[in-house]
């Protein structure tokens, strides 16, 4: 392997130890709370089938080409996201100002990190609940024996009502993330991915197979795959695009940062395909896991953020080995969440470390410190509409947690993706692009058509009808 130096010109550049390490880390970044928690919640709030179909369309025609573009820019630039864009712009004799697209990305990743770790804290809470339950009911027991359903359902509102506990768990989840990112790319981030992602997939398949035998499957399939096109309004389309970007870790510098650690010998198009397929498969299967339980328990599909956390514990009350399955389920979600949060912390860390010439642990600590504060505010002011903002259409009635989510997934990610496409498709010297993407012939032309024309126009249109639904008559 060729040893190149980092941006300080002295220390060797960090990187993945192999192609499979990159795939695991990138799939680890993509697969996370976005798949297990956010996807079912978004599908449920946006009417099911129409949302799901449009989501899949977005992944294939927008997400995948943008994913390839981001990884490509990162690998070409071999640096943190804004610096990678700047280098590519300089080599193309274009304005280095294009780096601003990645500056906003770094800011966006920081915002996602802040609220992501709050939800990571809820996962830790439920791991504790089930571990405790397992100790009292024993290995083979149904979960929460003798406790009324209302009490089980009340666990989540109980947590939401306890600001101090939510802040503490957020801090704990963030601290675990910090620990691994501070150790660096190959011995921290890659270590987490290579151990936890295989464990995640084993548990995920086992629990899915188990769930398939507990009934309710047919109704869930019907709900997720019946397309009622009248439900496909502007806001639903914007939500679907936002979810596709969120789930694939796009639009906010995440995959650009990981791309910089990829070796020259890796075929970027092929690996992007693997990443997007794995991510989408997990989201759809998670939907098929969660909705049967929701329907069997007579719960509403549009329960929003509480869906995974409220419906599943109820279901585990009725199935053999419920406590054990519950503990395994939330452990698996924790693994997936951690391999994603490390990527969210890495994007701003890589930037700060190079920019301020700081040692990695110091930069990691500073970014995490900022996210600690922002996330703690989001947890503390739970369900408190943000003054001034919550009267604006897109943010109607939202608290800080939801404002952070909306700003990133519905504004920063789509806009970041538009700029990335324009930069790579129109601004960058095409010689740099041609040699790098691993595509040839018709596929290469098709990808160019997507990033030059289809993605920017489609995204601009979706942004407009999503933000101003009245234009589309919705
Ligand atoms: N994709 C992750 C998930 O679905 C979240 C995530 C990780 C992310 N890194 C990102 C989202 C970078 C946007 C950008 O849980």
Short mmCIF file of C-alpha atoms and ligand atoms in Angstrom, two decimals:
data_model
loop_
_atom_site.label_atom_id
_atom_site.label_comp_id
_atom_site.label_asym_id
_atom_site.label_seq_id
_atom_site.Cartn_x
_atom_site.Cartn_y
_atom_site.Cartn_z
CA UNK A 1 0.00 0.00 0.00
CA UNK A 2 1.22 3.49 -0.82
CA UNK A 3 1.62 5.61 2.28
CA UNK A 4 0.55 9.18 1.63
CA UNK A 5 0.73 11.99 4.11
CA UNK A 6 -2.15 13.83 5.69
CA UNK A 7 -2.97 17.46 5.22
CA UNK A 8 -0.24 18.50 7.66
CA UNK A 9 2.27 16.83 5.32
CA UNK A 10 3.85 14.84 8.13
CA UNK A 11 1.60 12.20 9.66
CA UNK A 12 0.47 9.40 7.36
CA UNK A 13 -3.04 9.81 6.03
CA UNK A 14 -5.66 7.72 7.69
CA UNK A 15 -7.60 5.19 5.66
CA UNK A 16 -9.62 1.96 5.58
CA UNK A 17 -7.51 -1.16 5.70
CA UNK A 18 -9.38 -2.84 2.82
CA UNK A 19 -12.28 -2.58 0.40
CA UNK A 20 -14.48 -4.69 2.65
CA UNK A 21 -13.65 -2.48 5.62
CA UNK A 22 -14.91 0.49 3.61
CA UNK A 23 -18.08 -1.34 2.63
CA UNK A 24 -18.79 -2.31 6.23
CA UNK A 25 -18.13 1.21 7.48
CA UNK A 26 -20.26 2.82 4.77
CA UNK A 27 -23.10 0.33 5.21
CA UNK A 28 -22.69 0.92 8.94
CA UNK A 29 -23.08 4.64 8.38
CA UNK A 30 -26.11 4.18 6.16
CA UNK A 31 -27.93 1.55 8.20
CA UNK A 32 -29.05 3.02 11.48
CA UNK A 33 -31.90 4.70 13.28
CA UNK A 34 -32.91 6.05 9.87
CA UNK A 35 -33.90 2.55 8.82
CA UNK A 36 -35.26 1.06 12.01
CA UNK A 37 -36.89 4.09 13.58
CA UNK A 38 -37.26 6.95 11.09
CA UNK A 39 -38.34 5.02 7.99
CA UNK A 40 -41.36 3.28 9.55
CA UNK A 41 -42.34 6.51 11.31
CA UNK A 42 -42.12 8.57 8.11
CA UNK A 43 -43.95 5.93 6.08
CA UNK A 44 -46.68 5.82 8.70
CA UNK A 45 -47.06 9.60 8.88
CA UNK A 46 -47.05 10.00 5.12
CA UNK A 47 -49.66 7.46 4.20
CA UNK A 48 -47.72 4.23 3.59
CA UNK A 49 -47.55 2.80 0.06
CA UNK A 50 -47.25 5.97 -2.02
CA UNK A 51 -44.47 7.21 0.23
CA UNK A 52 -42.64 3.87 0.05
CA UNK A 53 -42.78 3.64 -3.73
CA UNK A 54 -41.60 7.21 -4.17
CA UNK A 55 -38.88 6.58 -1.61
CA UNK A 56 -37.55 3.62 -3.60
CA UNK A 57 -37.65 5.70 -6.77
CA UNK A 58 -35.65 8.43 -5.01
CA UNK A 59 -33.05 5.95 -3.80
CA UNK A 60 -32.47 4.55 -7.29
CA UNK A 61 -32.64 7.70 -9.41
CA UNK A 62 -31.32 10.31 -6.99
CA UNK A 63 -29.73 8.68 -3.94
CA UNK A 64 -27.49 6.22 -5.75
CA UNK A 65 -26.03 8.70 -8.27
CA UNK A 66 -25.48 11.26 -5.50
CA UNK A 67 -23.86 8.61 -3.30
CA UNK A 68 -21.42 7.78 -6.08
CA UNK A 69 -20.73 11.50 -6.58
CA UNK A 70 -19.99 12.12 -2.91
CA UNK A 71 -17.68 9.13 -2.49
CA UNK A 72 -15.95 10.13 -5.71
CA UNK A 73 -15.29 13.70 -4.59
CA UNK A 74 -13.95 12.40 -1.28
CA UNK A 75 -11.63 9.86 -2.80
CA UNK A 76 -10.37 12.28 -5.39
CA UNK A 77 -9.69 15.00 -2.84
CA UNK A 78 -8.29 12.67 -0.16
CA UNK A 79 -9.20 15.12 2.57
CA UNK A 80 -12.03 16.39 4.74
CA UNK A 81 -15.15 17.22 2.76
CA UNK A 82 -14.72 20.98 2.13
CA UNK A 83 -11.02 20.54 1.36
CA UNK A 84 -11.77 17.71 -1.08
CA UNK A 85 -14.20 19.92 -2.98
CA UNK A 86 -11.70 22.78 -2.91
CA UNK A 87 -8.94 20.59 -4.37
CA UNK A 88 -11.17 19.31 -7.13
CA UNK A 89 -12.28 22.85 -7.96
CA UNK A 90 -8.66 24.05 -8.02
CA UNK A 91 -7.61 21.21 -10.32
CA UNK A 92 -10.46 22.18 -12.62
CA UNK A 93 -9.45 25.86 -12.52
CA UNK A 94 -12.77 26.80 -10.97
CA UNK A 95 -13.63 28.87 -7.94
CA UNK A 96 -12.68 27.31 -4.63
CA UNK A 97 -15.88 28.87 -3.33
CA UNK A 98 -17.63 25.63 -4.29
CA UNK A 99 -16.30 24.24 -1.04
CA UNK A 100 -19.20 26.03 0.63
CA UNK A 101 -21.46 23.16 -0.40
CA UNK A 102 -19.45 20.92 1.92
CA UNK A 103 -19.13 23.58 4.63
CA UNK A 104 -22.90 23.50 4.95
CA UNK A 105 -22.66 19.73 4.88
CA UNK A 106 -20.33 19.68 7.86
CA UNK A 107 -22.73 21.95 9.72
CA UNK A 108 -25.62 19.68 8.76
CA UNK A 109 -23.83 16.54 9.96
CA UNK A 110 -23.24 18.29 13.28
CA UNK A 111 -26.95 19.11 13.57
CA UNK A 112 -27.99 15.56 12.72
CA UNK A 113 -25.48 14.21 15.24
CA UNK A 114 -27.03 16.36 17.96
CA UNK A 115 -30.53 14.99 17.69
CA UNK A 116 -29.43 11.52 16.59
CA UNK A 117 -27.70 10.95 19.91
CA UNK A 118 -30.88 11.94 21.74
CA UNK A 119 -32.67 9.07 20.00
CA UNK A 120 -29.61 6.88 20.67
CA UNK A 121 -30.29 7.64 24.32
CA UNK A 122 -33.84 6.28 24.03
CA UNK A 123 -32.35 3.07 22.64
CA UNK A 124 -30.08 2.80 25.67
CA UNK A 125 -33.10 3.34 27.90
CA UNK A 126 -35.01 0.45 26.33
CA UNK A 127 -31.95 -1.79 26.54
CA UNK A 128 -31.98 -1.07 30.25
CA UNK A 129 -35.72 -1.69 30.53
CA UNK A 130 -35.48 -5.09 28.85
CA UNK A 131 -32.32 -6.11 30.70
CA UNK A 132 -34.08 -5.32 33.94
CA UNK A 133 -37.16 -7.23 32.81
CA UNK A 134 -35.08 -10.22 31.79
CA UNK A 135 -33.60 -10.40 35.26
CA UNK A 136 -37.03 -10.42 36.85
CA UNK A 137 -38.95 -12.68 34.44
CA UNK A 138 -36.20 -15.07 33.43
CA UNK A 139 -34.95 -16.21 30.07
CA UNK A 140 -38.09 -17.79 28.61
CA UNK A 141 -40.55 -15.24 29.95
CA UNK A 142 -42.90 -13.00 28.04
CA UNK A 143 -41.91 -9.38 28.54
CA UNK A 144 -43.43 -7.27 31.33
CA UNK A 145 -45.38 -10.09 32.97
CA UNK A 146 -48.40 -8.97 34.88
CA UNK A 147 -47.97 -5.35 33.87
CA UNK A 148 -50.91 -3.74 32.04
CA UNK A 149 -50.40 -2.68 28.42
CA UNK A 150 -51.04 0.94 29.33
CA UNK A 151 -48.05 0.86 31.64
CA UNK A 152 -45.81 -0.55 28.90
CA UNK A 153 -47.05 2.04 26.43
CA UNK A 154 -46.48 4.69 29.06
CA UNK A 155 -42.74 4.01 29.23
CA UNK A 156 -41.97 6.33 26.34
CA UNK A 157 -44.08 9.30 27.47
CA UNK A 158 -42.53 8.71 30.88
CA UNK A 159 -39.08 9.08 29.37
CA UNK A 160 -40.13 12.12 27.34
CA UNK A 161 -41.40 13.72 30.52
CA UNK A 162 -38.05 13.27 32.25
CA UNK A 163 -35.77 15.88 30.72
CA UNK A 164 -32.82 15.13 32.99
CA UNK A 165 -32.87 11.42 32.12
CA UNK A 166 -33.11 12.18 28.40
CA UNK A 167 -30.16 14.56 28.61
CA UNK A 168 -28.11 12.04 30.60
CA UNK A 169 -28.76 9.21 28.14
CA UNK A 170 -27.97 11.52 25.22
CA UNK A 171 -24.65 12.35 26.88
CA UNK A 172 -23.92 8.66 27.43
CA UNK A 173 -24.62 7.72 23.81
CA UNK A 174 -22.52 10.63 22.59
CA UNK A 175 -19.67 9.65 24.93
CA UNK A 176 -19.61 6.12 23.48
CA UNK A 177 -19.50 7.60 19.96
CA UNK A 178 -16.73 9.97 21.00
CA UNK A 179 -14.65 7.14 22.42
CA UNK A 180 -14.45 5.36 19.07
CA UNK A 181 -14.05 8.39 16.81
CA UNK A 182 -11.21 9.72 18.97
CA UNK A 183 -9.32 6.48 18.30
CA UNK A 184 -9.19 7.20 14.60
CA UNK A 185 -10.35 5.75 11.30
CA UNK A 186 -8.88 2.27 11.22
CA UNK A 187 -8.62 1.47 14.92
CA UNK A 188 -11.84 3.17 16.02
CA UNK A 189 -14.46 3.64 13.32
CA UNK A 190 -13.45 0.61 11.31
CA UNK A 191 -13.24 -1.52 14.44
CA UNK A 192 -16.81 -0.66 15.38
CA UNK A 193 -18.07 -1.43 11.88
CA UNK A 194 -16.29 -4.75 11.47
CA UNK A 195 -17.54 -6.12 14.78
CA UNK A 196 -20.96 -4.56 15.11
CA UNK A 197 -22.32 -4.68 11.55
CA UNK A 198 -22.04 -8.48 11.19
CA UNK A 199 -23.57 -8.84 14.64
CA UNK A 200 -26.34 -6.50 13.58
CA UNK A 201 -27.14 -8.52 10.45
CA UNK A 202 -27.26 -11.83 12.33
CA UNK A 203 -29.65 -10.43 14.94
CA UNK A 204 -31.71 -8.61 12.34
CA UNK A 205 -32.31 -11.73 10.27
CA UNK A 206 -33.03 -13.87 13.32
CA UNK A 207 -35.58 -11.43 14.71
CA UNK A 208 -37.20 -10.91 11.30
CA UNK A 209 -37.65 -14.64 10.78
CA UNK A 210 -39.03 -14.96 14.29
CA UNK A 211 -41.38 -12.03 13.68
CA UNK A 212 -42.63 -13.47 10.41
CA UNK A 213 -44.12 -16.36 12.36
CA UNK A 214 -45.99 -14.22 14.84
CA UNK A 215 -48.62 -12.98 12.39
CA UNK A 216 -49.82 -9.62 11.06
CA UNK A 217 -47.46 -9.88 8.10
CA UNK A 218 -50.09 -9.71 5.36
CA UNK A 219 -51.57 -6.48 6.59
CA UNK A 220 -48.13 -4.88 6.79
CA UNK A 221 -47.29 -5.90 3.23
CA UNK A 222 -50.59 -4.45 2.06
CA UNK A 223 -49.97 -1.23 3.96
CA UNK A 224 -46.42 -0.69 2.72
CA UNK A 225 -46.95 -1.73 -0.88
CA UNK A 226 -50.43 -0.54 -1.83
CA UNK A 227 -50.03 2.62 -3.83
CA UNK A 228 -52.67 5.27 -3.52
CA UNK A 229 -51.32 7.99 -5.76
CA UNK A 230 -53.70 10.61 -4.48
CA UNK A 231 -51.60 10.54 -1.33
CA UNK A 232 -48.45 11.58 -3.20
CA UNK A 233 -48.55 15.30 -2.36
CA UNK A 234 -45.63 17.75 -2.45
CA UNK A 235 -44.88 17.44 1.26
CA UNK A 236 -44.99 13.63 1.03
CA UNK A 237 -42.51 13.72 -1.86
CA UNK A 238 -40.19 16.04 0.05
CA UNK A 239 -40.42 13.78 3.08
CA UNK A 240 -39.51 10.77 0.91
CA UNK A 241 -36.49 12.47 -0.66
CA UNK A 242 -35.38 13.67 2.76
CA UNK A 243 -35.70 10.18 4.15
CA UNK A 244 -33.70 8.73 1.24
CA UNK A 245 -30.85 11.19 1.90
CA UNK A 246 -31.00 10.69 5.63
CA UNK A 247 -30.93 6.93 5.27
CA UNK A 248 -28.06 6.89 2.77
CA UNK A 249 -26.08 9.45 4.83
CA UNK A 250 -26.10 11.91 1.91
CA UNK A 251 -26.17 15.64 1.38
CA UNK A 252 -24.27 16.60 4.51
CA UNK A 253 -20.65 15.57 3.87
CA UNK A 254 -20.87 12.14 5.50
CA UNK A 255 -20.07 9.96 2.52
CA UNK A 256 -17.56 12.49 1.15
CA UNK A 257 -15.64 12.14 4.39
CA UNK A 258 -15.70 8.33 4.25
CA UNK A 259 -14.80 8.40 0.56
CA UNK A 260 -11.52 10.13 1.37
CA UNK A 261 -10.37 7.00 3.22
CA UNK A 262 -10.99 4.70 0.23
CA UNK A 263 -8.10 3.20 -1.71
CA UNK A 264 -7.50 3.94 -5.40
CA UNK A 265 -8.16 0.33 -6.35
CA UNK A 266 -11.79 0.27 -5.20
CA UNK A 267 -14.54 0.42 -7.84
CA UNK A 268 -16.77 3.19 -6.55
CA UNK A 269 -19.87 2.48 -8.63
CA UNK A 270 -19.99 -1.17 -7.57
CA UNK A 271 -19.53 -0.40 -3.89
CA UNK A 272 -22.10 2.41 -4.01
CA UNK A 273 -24.58 -0.11 -5.41
CA UNK A 274 -23.90 -2.50 -2.53
CA UNK A 275 -24.30 0.26 0.05
CA UNK A 276 -27.60 1.53 -1.35
CA UNK A 277 -29.07 -1.97 -1.76
CA UNK A 278 -28.16 -3.05 1.76
CA UNK A 279 -29.58 0.14 3.22
CA UNK A 280 -32.86 -0.09 1.33
CA UNK A 281 -33.30 -3.77 2.10
CA UNK A 282 -32.90 -3.11 5.83
CA UNK A 283 -35.41 -0.25 5.75
CA UNK A 284 -38.07 -2.30 3.94
CA UNK A 285 -37.54 -5.33 6.15
CA UNK A 286 -37.65 -3.15 9.26
CA UNK A 287 -41.01 -1.83 8.03
CA UNK A 288 -42.22 -5.39 7.53
CA UNK A 289 -41.05 -6.21 11.06
CA UNK A 290 -42.63 -3.27 12.79
CA UNK A 291 -45.99 -2.78 11.08
CA UNK A 292 -47.30 -6.32 11.68
CA UNK A 293 -46.81 -5.71 15.38
CA UNK A 294 -48.39 -2.29 15.19
CA UNK A 295 -51.48 -3.67 13.46
CA UNK A 296 -51.72 -6.79 15.60
CA UNK A 297 -51.67 -4.58 18.70
CA UNK A 298 -54.35 -2.33 17.22
CA UNK A 299 -52.07 0.73 17.23
CA UNK A 300 -52.11 3.56 14.72
CA UNK A 301 -49.55 3.56 11.90
CA UNK A 302 -49.03 7.32 12.14
CA UNK A 303 -47.69 7.31 15.69
CA UNK A 304 -44.55 9.15 14.47
CA UNK A 305 -41.30 9.04 16.40
CA UNK A 306 -42.79 6.81 19.07
CA UNK A 307 -43.65 4.02 16.64
CA UNK A 308 -40.69 1.70 17.13
CA UNK A 309 -40.30 2.46 20.80
CA UNK A 310 -43.93 2.06 21.74
CA UNK A 311 -45.26 -0.67 19.51
CA UNK A 312 -42.46 -3.19 19.85
CA UNK A 313 -42.35 -3.41 23.64
CA UNK A 314 -46.08 -4.08 23.52
CA UNK A 315 -45.61 -6.87 21.04
CA UNK A 316 -42.86 -8.44 23.07
CA UNK A 317 -45.37 -8.73 25.88
CA UNK A 318 -47.25 -11.33 23.86
CA UNK A 319 -44.51 -13.50 22.44
CA UNK A 320 -42.48 -16.27 24.05
CA UNK A 321 -38.98 -15.17 25.05
CA UNK A 322 -40.29 -11.59 24.84
CA UNK A 323 -37.82 -10.09 27.32
CA UNK A 324 -34.88 -11.73 25.66
CA UNK A 325 -36.00 -10.79 22.14
CA UNK A 326 -36.63 -7.25 23.33
CA UNK A 327 -33.15 -6.95 24.75
CA UNK A 328 -31.61 -8.41 21.59
CA UNK A 329 -33.71 -6.12 19.42
CA UNK A 330 -32.63 -2.93 21.13
CA UNK A 331 -29.03 -4.13 21.33
CA UNK A 332 -29.10 -4.62 17.58
CA UNK A 333 -30.60 -1.15 17.05
CA UNK A 334 -27.89 0.23 19.31
CA UNK A 335 -25.17 -1.39 17.15
CA UNK A 336 -26.69 0.07 13.99
CA UNK A 337 -27.08 3.49 15.59
CA UNK A 338 -23.50 3.58 16.83
CA UNK A 339 -21.99 2.75 13.44
CA UNK A 340 -24.00 5.69 12.09
CA UNK A 341 -23.29 8.19 14.85
CA UNK A 342 -19.54 7.63 14.45
CA UNK A 343 -19.86 8.74 10.83
CA UNK A 344 -21.85 11.80 11.85
CA UNK A 345 -19.16 12.77 14.35
CA UNK A 346 -16.35 11.98 11.93
CA UNK A 347 -17.42 14.48 9.23
CA UNK A 348 -17.09 17.61 11.43
CA UNK A 349 -14.12 16.10 13.27
CA UNK A 350 -12.12 15.53 10.08
CA UNK A 351 -12.80 19.13 9.09
CA UNK A 352 -11.90 20.69 12.44
CA UNK A 353 -8.81 18.54 12.89
CA UNK A 354 -7.35 19.66 9.54
CA UNK A 355 -8.62 23.19 9.71
CA UNK A 356 -7.35 24.02 13.18
CA UNK A 357 -4.43 21.57 12.99
CA UNK A 358 -5.57 19.87 16.13
CA UNK A 359 -4.82 16.36 17.27
CA UNK A 360 -7.78 14.08 16.46
CA UNK A 361 -8.89 13.49 20.08
CA UNK A 362 -9.08 17.23 20.76
CA UNK A 363 -11.08 17.93 17.60
CA UNK A 364 -13.40 15.02 18.37
CA UNK A 365 -13.94 16.32 21.88
CA UNK A 366 -14.77 19.81 20.71
CA UNK A 367 -17.33 18.69 18.14
CA UNK A 368 -18.88 16.29 20.64
CA UNK A 369 -19.00 19.07 23.23
CA UNK A 370 -21.00 21.23 20.84
CA UNK A 371 -23.36 18.37 20.00
CA UNK A 372 -23.77 17.68 23.71
CA UNK A 373 -25.12 21.17 24.24
CA UNK A 374 -27.33 21.31 21.15
CA UNK A 375 -28.76 17.82 21.76
CA UNK A 376 -29.30 18.56 25.44
CA UNK A 377 -31.31 21.64 24.50
CA UNK A 378 -33.38 19.55 22.09
CA UNK A 379 -34.03 16.96 24.81
CA UNK A 380 -34.72 19.48 27.52
CA UNK A 381 -37.12 21.62 25.47
CA UNK A 382 -39.00 18.56 24.26
CA UNK A 383 -42.36 19.46 22.73
CA UNK A 384 -41.73 23.17 23.34
CA UNK A 385 -42.39 24.95 20.02
CA UNK A 386 -39.42 27.07 19.02
CA UNK A 387 -40.38 30.71 19.30
CA UNK A 388 -40.42 32.54 15.98
CA UNK A 389 -39.75 29.53 13.78
CA UNK A 390 -42.67 27.30 14.63
CA UNK A 391 -45.12 29.61 12.93
CA UNK A 392 -43.49 29.06 9.52
CA UNK A 393 -45.20 26.45 7.32
CA UNK A 394 -42.47 23.85 7.10
CA UNK A 395 -41.75 24.06 10.82
CA UNK A 396 -45.30 24.42 12.07
CA UNK A 397 -45.54 23.76 15.78
CA UNK A 398 -42.12 22.10 15.94
CA UNK A 399 -39.82 21.86 18.91
CA UNK A 400 -36.03 22.13 18.58
CA UNK A 401 -35.63 18.39 18.00
CA UNK A 402 -37.98 18.46 15.01
CA UNK A 403 -36.63 21.75 13.70
CA UNK A 404 -33.14 20.21 13.56
CA UNK A 405 -34.56 17.19 11.76
CA UNK A 406 -36.53 19.30 9.28
CA UNK A 407 -33.74 21.79 8.54
CA UNK A 408 -31.33 18.97 7.75
CA UNK A 409 -33.45 16.43 5.90
CA UNK A 410 -35.79 18.82 4.08
CA UNK A 411 -33.41 21.71 3.36
CA UNK A 412 -29.69 21.10 3.84
CA UNK A 413 -29.60 17.57 2.40
CA UNK A 414 -31.56 18.24 -0.83
CA UNK A 415 -29.78 21.56 -1.42
CA UNK A 416 -26.40 19.99 -0.67
CA UNK A 417 -27.19 17.23 -3.15
CA UNK A 418 -28.23 19.70 -5.88
CA UNK A 419 -24.96 21.60 -5.48
CA UNK A 420 -22.93 18.37 -5.45
CA UNK A 421 -24.55 17.28 -8.73
CA UNK A 422 -23.99 20.65 -10.39
CA UNK A 423 -20.41 20.79 -9.18
CA UNK A 424 -19.51 17.33 -10.38
CA UNK A 425 -21.61 17.34 -13.53
CA UNK A 426 -20.97 20.85 -14.83
CA UNK A 427 -18.16 22.55 -12.96
CA UNK A 428 -15.47 19.96 -12.35
CA UNK A 429 -13.15 19.04 -15.20
CA UNK A 430 -14.70 15.90 -16.68
CA UNK A 431 -11.31 14.23 -17.08
CA UNK A 432 -11.09 14.04 -13.29
CA UNK A 433 -14.51 12.47 -13.11
CA UNK A 434 -14.14 9.96 -15.94
CA UNK A 435 -11.21 8.11 -14.51
CA UNK A 436 -12.65 7.88 -11.05
CA UNK A 437 -16.15 6.46 -10.97
CA UNK A 438 -15.69 2.88 -12.16
CA UNK A 439 -18.38 3.21 -14.82
CA UNK A 440 -18.01 2.96 -18.57
CA UNK A 441 -20.10 3.13 -21.73
CA UNK A 442 -23.85 3.49 -21.41
CA UNK A 443 -23.94 3.35 -17.63
CA UNK A 444 -21.46 6.19 -17.40
CA UNK A 445 -23.58 8.28 -19.76
CA UNK A 446 -26.70 7.45 -17.80
CA UNK A 447 -25.06 8.50 -14.53
CA UNK A 448 -23.98 11.79 -16.15
CA UNK A 449 -27.52 12.38 -17.37
CA UNK A 450 -28.80 11.78 -13.85
CA UNK A 451 -26.38 14.09 -12.04
CA UNK A 452 -26.36 16.81 -14.69
CA UNK A 453 -30.04 17.08 -15.38
CA UNK A 454 -32.43 14.68 -13.71
CA UNK A 455 -31.30 15.00 -10.09
CA UNK A 456 -30.94 18.80 -9.91
CA UNK A 457 -34.25 19.43 -11.67
CA UNK A 458 -36.17 16.77 -9.78
CA UNK A 459 -34.78 17.94 -6.46
CA UNK A 460 -35.53 21.59 -7.20
CA UNK A 461 -39.10 20.70 -8.17
CA UNK A 462 -39.62 18.54 -5.09
CA UNK A 463 -38.23 21.27 -2.85
CA UNK A 464 -40.65 23.79 -4.29
CA UNK A 465 -43.79 21.67 -4.09
CA UNK A 466 -42.70 20.37 -0.68
CA UNK A 467 -42.13 23.76 0.87
CA UNK A 468 -45.01 25.52 -0.83
CA UNK A 469 -47.70 22.86 -1.18
CA UNK A 470 -50.22 25.43 -2.43
CA UNK A 471 -48.28 25.76 -5.71
CA UNK A 472 -49.01 22.14 -6.49
CA UNK A 473 -52.59 22.63 -5.43
CA UNK A 474 -52.08 20.31 -2.47
N1 LIG B 1 -27.86 7.09 7.65
C1 LIG B 1 -27.94 7.03 9.09
C2 LIG B 1 -29.20 6.35 9.49
O1 LIG B 1 -29.99 6.03 8.64
C3 LIG B 1 -27.78 8.40 9.72
C4 LIG B 1 -26.54 9.07 9.27
C5 LIG B 1 -25.29 8.66 9.49
C6 LIG B 1 -26.43 10.21 8.46
N2 LIG B 1 -24.40 9.48 8.88
C7 LIG B 1 -25.06 10.42 8.25
C8 LIG B 1 -27.37 11.02 7.92
C9 LIG B 1 -24.62 11.50 7.48
C10 LIG B 1 -26.91 12.10 7.14
C11 LIG B 1 -25.57 12.30 6.92
O2 LIG B 1 -29.44 6.13 10.64
#
